[in-house]
Amino acid sequence: MQLTTQPTGTPVTATYWMSHAWLGTHVEPGVLLDVAGGRIAGVRTGIDAPPPGATTLRGLTVPGLANTHSHAFHRALRSTVQVGSGTFWTWRETMYRTAARLTPDTYYDLARATYAEMALAGITAVGEFHYLHHAPGGTPYDDPNAMGEALIAAAAEAGIRITLLDTAYLAAGFGAKPDRHQLRFSDTTADAWAERASLLKGDGDQALIGAAIHSVRAVPAGQLSTVAEWARERAAPLHVHLSEQTAENDACLAAHGRTPARLLADHGVLGPGTTGIHNTHLTAEDIELLGSSRTGTCMCPTTERDLADGIGPAAALQGAGSPLSLGSDSHAVIDLFEEARAMELNERLRSHVRGHWTAAALLRAASAEGHAALGRPDAGVLEPGAPADLTTVALDSVRTAGPVPRLAAEAAVFAASAADVRHTVVAGRHIVRDGRHTRIEDVPGALASAIAALHGHG
């Protein structure tokens, strides 16, 4: 395993000519984007043809997408967990068995391939909700952050940015010690978690370090503030699984006489630096707590429907003041366009009303709002000073051909798939060119090999 935190080498100076670009409010034809030091140095419109020396990006270029919530090792579960029936809790047992087999080396291989798949899908930054810390049985590795460092190295090799959300996971439930599966996850106390997490180092560019509370059932109430204060002292993003399951709400009410959202609020966890993941089963008071505190919401529609979790109140949360972002979570699929339209289409099914979000609003959730939730508030826009992170969607595939160019954003959000991504640029450097990863020659082969090694077949 090669450890590096520099996915793009020396700062890039380049010029990209985009046949069409989404500039936040509209689609603009003929846009020239200058890159210096890995950031956007200038944006010029009205350029009808690529000038000499410019790299051409044909299609609709949008800011690089942000996958706000990922568990990289869940990629090994794809299809395996589609056999038979069950619930979230039976799915979790299969997930635990997969987690038990991982080592730093095999996790690096799987995450590298998974992050390369993300790059092919136009994702330029990922929030990795990381709780697989120790060896089986809970014994720390010689390097106590060997697993987290493997993830940082994997993202670097795949060419995308990562916010490693190091996760406190201390209990099996309210008042319950970790079971045998969860011993790998636990640092025993929040103070011990904080001591280990403090050893992680990001470079402020490719890799950032954040924090996460796995859930109110996995961190005792009296230790929630320790994690929140650790993140606040470092101005680091803080994420938490929140009310994904009604069983969690019922258990929290039984243990503490309040909802998970209220418990988090009472212990100082909510706020503009915090993002709740899922936020599915909320009361009206919960929605007001999250919105009034400007706590973010990350919806993961493809996972929420795959696990039969339910449809979260995204429109109500945003209306109350909670910024919306998107994640692929368990990687049933890795496709931020599908996540974006699923949020809208889920709300249509619930309300019997169409048009809750415009294509522009859904693109912002998949880009700028996600990057902000991952600690990069300057990313997700095609403007001078922003990171030069871009993705280009084909406008001539069987899914996107036909609409007039001014409707290219609608075509991308409501019809395109990850397979329509033609180019991905990170820090000004081409990571995906013409639909092929420039660093990992055979991404499907890398995925198949990593998953086969993990399952002991192939």
Short mmCIF file of C-alpha atoms in Angstrom, two decimals, residues 50 72 74 118 129 169 175 179 232 246 257 268 323 339 353 366 372 427:
data_model
loop_
_atom_site.label_atom_id
_atom_site.label_comp_id
_atom_site.label_asym_id
_atom_site.label_seq_id
_atom_site.Cartn_x
_atom_site.Cartn_y
_atom_site.Cartn_z
CA PRO A 50 -11.56 26.27 -28.25
CA ALA A 72 -16.48 2.54 1.24
CA HIS A 74 -20.22 -1.36 1.70
CA MET A 118 -16.84 7.71 -7.85
CA PHE A 129 -17.94 8.07 7.51
CA TYR A 169 -18.78 4.22 17.87
CA GLY A 175 -26.57 1.04 27.89
CA ASP A 179 -20.94 -6.84 20.61
CA ARG A 232 -15.79 22.62 17.20
CA THR A 246 -38.09 4.10 13.99
CA GLY A 257 -37.52 10.41 27.30
CA GLY A 268 -24.59 20.74 22.04
CA PRO A 323 -29.19 22.86 3.98
CA GLU A 339 -29.62 10.64 -5.77
CA VAL A 353 -47.27 17.31 -6.15
CA ALA A 366 -25.12 17.50 -5.27
CA ALA A 372 -19.74 22.84 2.36
CA ALA A 427 -7.58 20.61 -8.89
#
